[in-house]
Tab-separated table of C-alpha atoms in Angstrom:
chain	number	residue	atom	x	y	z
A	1	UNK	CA	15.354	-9.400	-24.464
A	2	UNK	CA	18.550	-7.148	-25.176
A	3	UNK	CA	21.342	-7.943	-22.695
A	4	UNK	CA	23.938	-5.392	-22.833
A	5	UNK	CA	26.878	-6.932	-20.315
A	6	UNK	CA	30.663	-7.750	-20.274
A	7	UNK	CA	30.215	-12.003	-19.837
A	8	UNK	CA	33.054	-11.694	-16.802
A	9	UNK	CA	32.502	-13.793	-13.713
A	10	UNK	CA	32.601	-10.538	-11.321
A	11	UNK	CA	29.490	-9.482	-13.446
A	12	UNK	CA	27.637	-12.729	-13.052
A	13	UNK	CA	28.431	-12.468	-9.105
A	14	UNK	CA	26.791	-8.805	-9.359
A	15	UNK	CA	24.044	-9.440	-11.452
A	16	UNK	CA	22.898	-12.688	-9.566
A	17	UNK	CA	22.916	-10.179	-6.129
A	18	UNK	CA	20.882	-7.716	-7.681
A	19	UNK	CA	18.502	-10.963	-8.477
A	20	UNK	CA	18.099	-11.689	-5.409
A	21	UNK	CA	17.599	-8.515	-4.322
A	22	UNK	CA	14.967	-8.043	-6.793
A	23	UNK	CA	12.962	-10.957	-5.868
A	24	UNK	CA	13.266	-10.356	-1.815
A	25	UNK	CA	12.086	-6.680	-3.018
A	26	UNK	CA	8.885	-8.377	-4.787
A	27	UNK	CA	8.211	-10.140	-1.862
A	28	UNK	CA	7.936	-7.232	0.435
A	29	UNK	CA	6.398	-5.407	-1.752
A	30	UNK	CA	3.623	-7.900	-2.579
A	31	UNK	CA	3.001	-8.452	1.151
A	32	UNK	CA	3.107	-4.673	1.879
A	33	UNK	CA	0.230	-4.473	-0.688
A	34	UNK	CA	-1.685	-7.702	0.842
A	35	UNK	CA	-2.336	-6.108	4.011
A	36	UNK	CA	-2.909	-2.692	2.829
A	37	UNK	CA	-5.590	-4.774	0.562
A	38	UNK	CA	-6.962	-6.296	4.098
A	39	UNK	CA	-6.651	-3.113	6.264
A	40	UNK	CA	-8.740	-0.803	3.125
A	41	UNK	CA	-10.976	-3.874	2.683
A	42	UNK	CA	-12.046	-3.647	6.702
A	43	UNK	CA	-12.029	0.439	6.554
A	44	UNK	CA	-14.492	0.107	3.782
A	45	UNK	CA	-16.728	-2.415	5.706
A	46	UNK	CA	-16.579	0.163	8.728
A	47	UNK	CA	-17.460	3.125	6.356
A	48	UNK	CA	-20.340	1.624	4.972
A	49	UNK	CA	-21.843	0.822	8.355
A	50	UNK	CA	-21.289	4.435	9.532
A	51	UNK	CA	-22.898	5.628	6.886
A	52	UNK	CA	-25.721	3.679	7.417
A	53	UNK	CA	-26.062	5.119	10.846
A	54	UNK	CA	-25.501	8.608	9.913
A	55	UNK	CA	-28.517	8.570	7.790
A	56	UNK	CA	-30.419	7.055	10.488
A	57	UNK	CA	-29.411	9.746	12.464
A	58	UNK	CA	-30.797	12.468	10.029
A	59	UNK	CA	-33.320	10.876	9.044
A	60	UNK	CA	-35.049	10.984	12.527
A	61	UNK	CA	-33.245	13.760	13.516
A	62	UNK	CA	-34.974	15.821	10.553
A	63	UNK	CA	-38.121	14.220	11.310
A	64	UNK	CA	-37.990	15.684	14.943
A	65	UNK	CA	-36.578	19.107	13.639
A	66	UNK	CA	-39.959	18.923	11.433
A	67	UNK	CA	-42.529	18.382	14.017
A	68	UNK	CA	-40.963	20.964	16.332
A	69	UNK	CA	-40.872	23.534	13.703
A	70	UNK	CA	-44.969	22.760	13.417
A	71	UNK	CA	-45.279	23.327	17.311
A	72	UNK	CA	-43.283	26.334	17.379
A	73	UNK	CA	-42.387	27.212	13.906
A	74	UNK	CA	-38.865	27.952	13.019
A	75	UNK	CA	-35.946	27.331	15.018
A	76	UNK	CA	-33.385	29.988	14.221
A	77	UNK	CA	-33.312	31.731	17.393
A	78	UNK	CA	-32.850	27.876	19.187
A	79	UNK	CA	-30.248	27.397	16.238
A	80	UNK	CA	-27.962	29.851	17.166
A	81	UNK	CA	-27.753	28.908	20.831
A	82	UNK	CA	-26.283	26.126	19.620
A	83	UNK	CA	-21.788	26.855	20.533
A	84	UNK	CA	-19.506	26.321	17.703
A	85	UNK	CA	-17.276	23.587	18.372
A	86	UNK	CA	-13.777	23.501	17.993
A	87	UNK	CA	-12.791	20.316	19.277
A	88	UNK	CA	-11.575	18.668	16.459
A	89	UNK	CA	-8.201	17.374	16.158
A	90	UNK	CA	-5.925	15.547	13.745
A	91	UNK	CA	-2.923	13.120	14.340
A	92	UNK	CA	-1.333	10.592	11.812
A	93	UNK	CA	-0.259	7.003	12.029
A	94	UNK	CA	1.681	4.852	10.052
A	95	UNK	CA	0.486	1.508	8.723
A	96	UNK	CA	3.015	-0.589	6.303
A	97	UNK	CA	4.708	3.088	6.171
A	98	UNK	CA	1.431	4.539	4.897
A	99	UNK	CA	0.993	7.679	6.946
A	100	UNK	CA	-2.857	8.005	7.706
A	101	UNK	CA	-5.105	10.312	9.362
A	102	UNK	CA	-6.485	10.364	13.340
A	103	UNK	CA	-9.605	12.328	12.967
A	104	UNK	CA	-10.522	13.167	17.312
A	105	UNK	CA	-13.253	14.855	18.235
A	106	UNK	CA	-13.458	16.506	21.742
A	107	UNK	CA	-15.640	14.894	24.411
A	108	UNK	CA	-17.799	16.989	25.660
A	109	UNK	CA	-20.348	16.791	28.731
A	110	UNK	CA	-23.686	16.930	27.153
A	111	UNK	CA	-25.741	19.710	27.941
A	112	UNK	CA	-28.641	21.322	26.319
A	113	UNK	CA	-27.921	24.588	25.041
A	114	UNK	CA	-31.678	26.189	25.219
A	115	UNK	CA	-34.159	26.206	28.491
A	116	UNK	CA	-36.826	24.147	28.748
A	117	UNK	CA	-39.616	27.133	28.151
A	118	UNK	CA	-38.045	27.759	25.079
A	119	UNK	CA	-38.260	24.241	23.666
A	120	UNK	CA	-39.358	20.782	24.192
A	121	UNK	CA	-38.722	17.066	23.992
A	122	UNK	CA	-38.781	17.331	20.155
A	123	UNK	CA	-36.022	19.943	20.041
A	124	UNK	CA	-34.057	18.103	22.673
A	125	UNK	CA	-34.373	14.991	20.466
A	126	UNK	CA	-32.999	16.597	17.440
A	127	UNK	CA	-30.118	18.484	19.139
A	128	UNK	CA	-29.215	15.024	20.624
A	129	UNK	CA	-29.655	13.305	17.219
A	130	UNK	CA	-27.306	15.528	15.284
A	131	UNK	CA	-24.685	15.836	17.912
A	132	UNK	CA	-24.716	12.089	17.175
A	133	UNK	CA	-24.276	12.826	13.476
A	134	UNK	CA	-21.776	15.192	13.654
A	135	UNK	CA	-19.439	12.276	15.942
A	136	UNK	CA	-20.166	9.798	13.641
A	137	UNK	CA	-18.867	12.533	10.757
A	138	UNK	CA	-15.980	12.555	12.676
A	139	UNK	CA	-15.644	9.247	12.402
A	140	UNK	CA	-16.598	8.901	8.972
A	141	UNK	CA	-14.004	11.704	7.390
A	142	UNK	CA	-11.334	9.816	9.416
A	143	UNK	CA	-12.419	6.121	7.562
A	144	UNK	CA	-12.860	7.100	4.200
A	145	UNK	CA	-9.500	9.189	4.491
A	146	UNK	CA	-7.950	6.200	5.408
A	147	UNK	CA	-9.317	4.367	2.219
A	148	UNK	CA	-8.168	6.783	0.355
A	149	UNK	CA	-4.900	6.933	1.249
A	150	UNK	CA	-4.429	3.478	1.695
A	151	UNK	CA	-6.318	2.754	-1.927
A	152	UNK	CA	-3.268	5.082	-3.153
A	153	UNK	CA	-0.612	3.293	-1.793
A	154	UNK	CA	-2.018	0.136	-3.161
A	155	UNK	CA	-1.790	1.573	-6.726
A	156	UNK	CA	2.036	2.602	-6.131
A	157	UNK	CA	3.080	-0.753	-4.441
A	158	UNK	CA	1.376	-2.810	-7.175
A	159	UNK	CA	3.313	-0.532	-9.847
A	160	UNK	CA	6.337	-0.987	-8.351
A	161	UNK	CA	5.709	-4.850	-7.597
A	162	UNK	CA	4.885	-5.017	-11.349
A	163	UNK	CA	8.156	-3.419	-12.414
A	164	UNK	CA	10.193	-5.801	-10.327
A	165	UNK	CA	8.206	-8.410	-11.894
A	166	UNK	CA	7.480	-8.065	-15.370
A	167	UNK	CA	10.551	-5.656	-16.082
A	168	UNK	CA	13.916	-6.209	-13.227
A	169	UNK	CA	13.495	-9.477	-12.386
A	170	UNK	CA	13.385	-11.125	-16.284
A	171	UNK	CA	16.217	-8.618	-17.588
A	172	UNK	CA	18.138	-9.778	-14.787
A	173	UNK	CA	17.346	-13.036	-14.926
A	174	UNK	CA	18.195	-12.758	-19.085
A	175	UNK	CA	21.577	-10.956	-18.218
A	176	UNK	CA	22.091	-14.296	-15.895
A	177	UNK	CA	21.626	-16.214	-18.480
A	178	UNK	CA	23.585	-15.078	-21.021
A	179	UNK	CA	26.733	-14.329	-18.711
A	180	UNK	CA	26.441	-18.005	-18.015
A	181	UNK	CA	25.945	-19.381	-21.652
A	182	UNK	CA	28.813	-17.206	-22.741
A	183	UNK	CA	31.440	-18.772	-19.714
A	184	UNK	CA	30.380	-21.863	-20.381
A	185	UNK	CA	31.332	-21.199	-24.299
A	186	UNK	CA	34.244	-19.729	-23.132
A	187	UNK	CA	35.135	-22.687	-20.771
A	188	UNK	CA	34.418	-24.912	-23.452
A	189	UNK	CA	36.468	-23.240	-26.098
A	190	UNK	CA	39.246	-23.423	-23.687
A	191	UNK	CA	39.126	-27.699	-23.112
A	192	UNK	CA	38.611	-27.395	-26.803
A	193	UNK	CA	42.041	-25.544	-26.709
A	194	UNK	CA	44.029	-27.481	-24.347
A	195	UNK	CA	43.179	-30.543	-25.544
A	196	UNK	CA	44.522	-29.722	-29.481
A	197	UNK	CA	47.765	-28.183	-27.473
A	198	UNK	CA	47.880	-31.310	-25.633
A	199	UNK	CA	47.582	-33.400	-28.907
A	200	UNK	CA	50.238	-31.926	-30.598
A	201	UNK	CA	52.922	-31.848	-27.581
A	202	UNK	CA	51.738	-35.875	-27.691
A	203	UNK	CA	52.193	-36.034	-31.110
A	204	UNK	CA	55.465	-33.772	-31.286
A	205	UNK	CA	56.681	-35.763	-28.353
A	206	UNK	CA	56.348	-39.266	-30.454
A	207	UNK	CA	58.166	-38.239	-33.281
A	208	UNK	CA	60.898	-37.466	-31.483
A	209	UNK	CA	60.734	-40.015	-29.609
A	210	UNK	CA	60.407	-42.435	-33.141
A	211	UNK	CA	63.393	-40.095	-34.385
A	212	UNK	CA	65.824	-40.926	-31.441
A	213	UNK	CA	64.880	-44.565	-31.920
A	214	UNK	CA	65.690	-44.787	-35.878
């Protein structure tokens, strides 16, 4: 790996804080992604047994919709007496920083929107069964939101935990390295240095000392 740096000691001080500052960065990061890994992991568990009631729902909800459409034939007119509803809210919460979706759906007293000459137990059944399906929808969008989000999150935090990684932590590491290596040289070279200087002051001083004596 290239290392483009001055070898000065105030650059080795700098590079080894940016180090460690890479490396407590990975950390985070790689923990941040471990329990958005745990928290999707659960969601998806959750989903998958909502949807398993849903279709239960609308399965037998369908199935009563069916048999009261034989006793009285089709349903519009019961249909529309069915009231919109607006109750449904959103909020957002923050998990690891990851802002994800509240889905709320009003709570309603429930009432039977059609009279009891007009209908029957099969009608009332279905009503009952797909106000059931449309809470567990609710519930549902608001899940596999979640997943999604979180699932996207995941993606970023990995790429950024490999970049510390495989890319910041090695260059720095390599820019350590050869700070070091070239000090030590430099240290080296300068023993090296002192010691000839210190030969030949020896060996200067002897020969005048041997030229005093003669």
């Amino acid at each position: 790996m290239a290392v483009n740096a001055v070898p000065t000691k105030g650059n080795l001080i700098a590079t080894k804080k940016s180090l460690e500052l890479a490396k407590v960065g990975y950390d985070l990061l790689d923990r941040k992604r471990n329990i958005l890994i745990r928290e999707m992991m659960t969601l998806m568990d959750r989903a998958s047994t909502i949807q398993g009631e849903i279709d239960s729902n609308y399965s037998e909800a369908y199935l009563a919709l069916q048999r009261a459409n034989v006793v009285f034939g089709l349903c519009d007119s019961l249909a529309e007496a069915v009231p919109v509803d607006d109750g449904l809210t959103i909020d957002y919460r923050s998990v690891m920083g990851v802002e994800i979706p509240t889905v709320r759906l009003e709570e309603r007293p429930l009432t039977i929107p059609f009279g009891m000459y007009t209908s029957n137990s099969m009608i009332d059944e279905a009503y009952l069964k797909f106000q059931e399906v449309k809470r567990l929808t609710a519930v549902l969008a608001e899940v596999e939101n979640c997943v999604y989000r979180l699932a996207d999150a995941i993606k970023k935090t990995q790429k950024r935990a490999n970049a510390l990684k495989n890319i910041m932590i090695p260059k720095f590491e390599a820019t350590v390295k050869y700070i070091t290596d070239a000090l030590d040289e430099k240290d080296r070279e300068e023993f090296s240095r002192l010691k000839v200087i210190k030969a030949q002051k020896n060996s200067k001083a002897k020969r005048e000392a041997e030229a005093a004596n003669a």
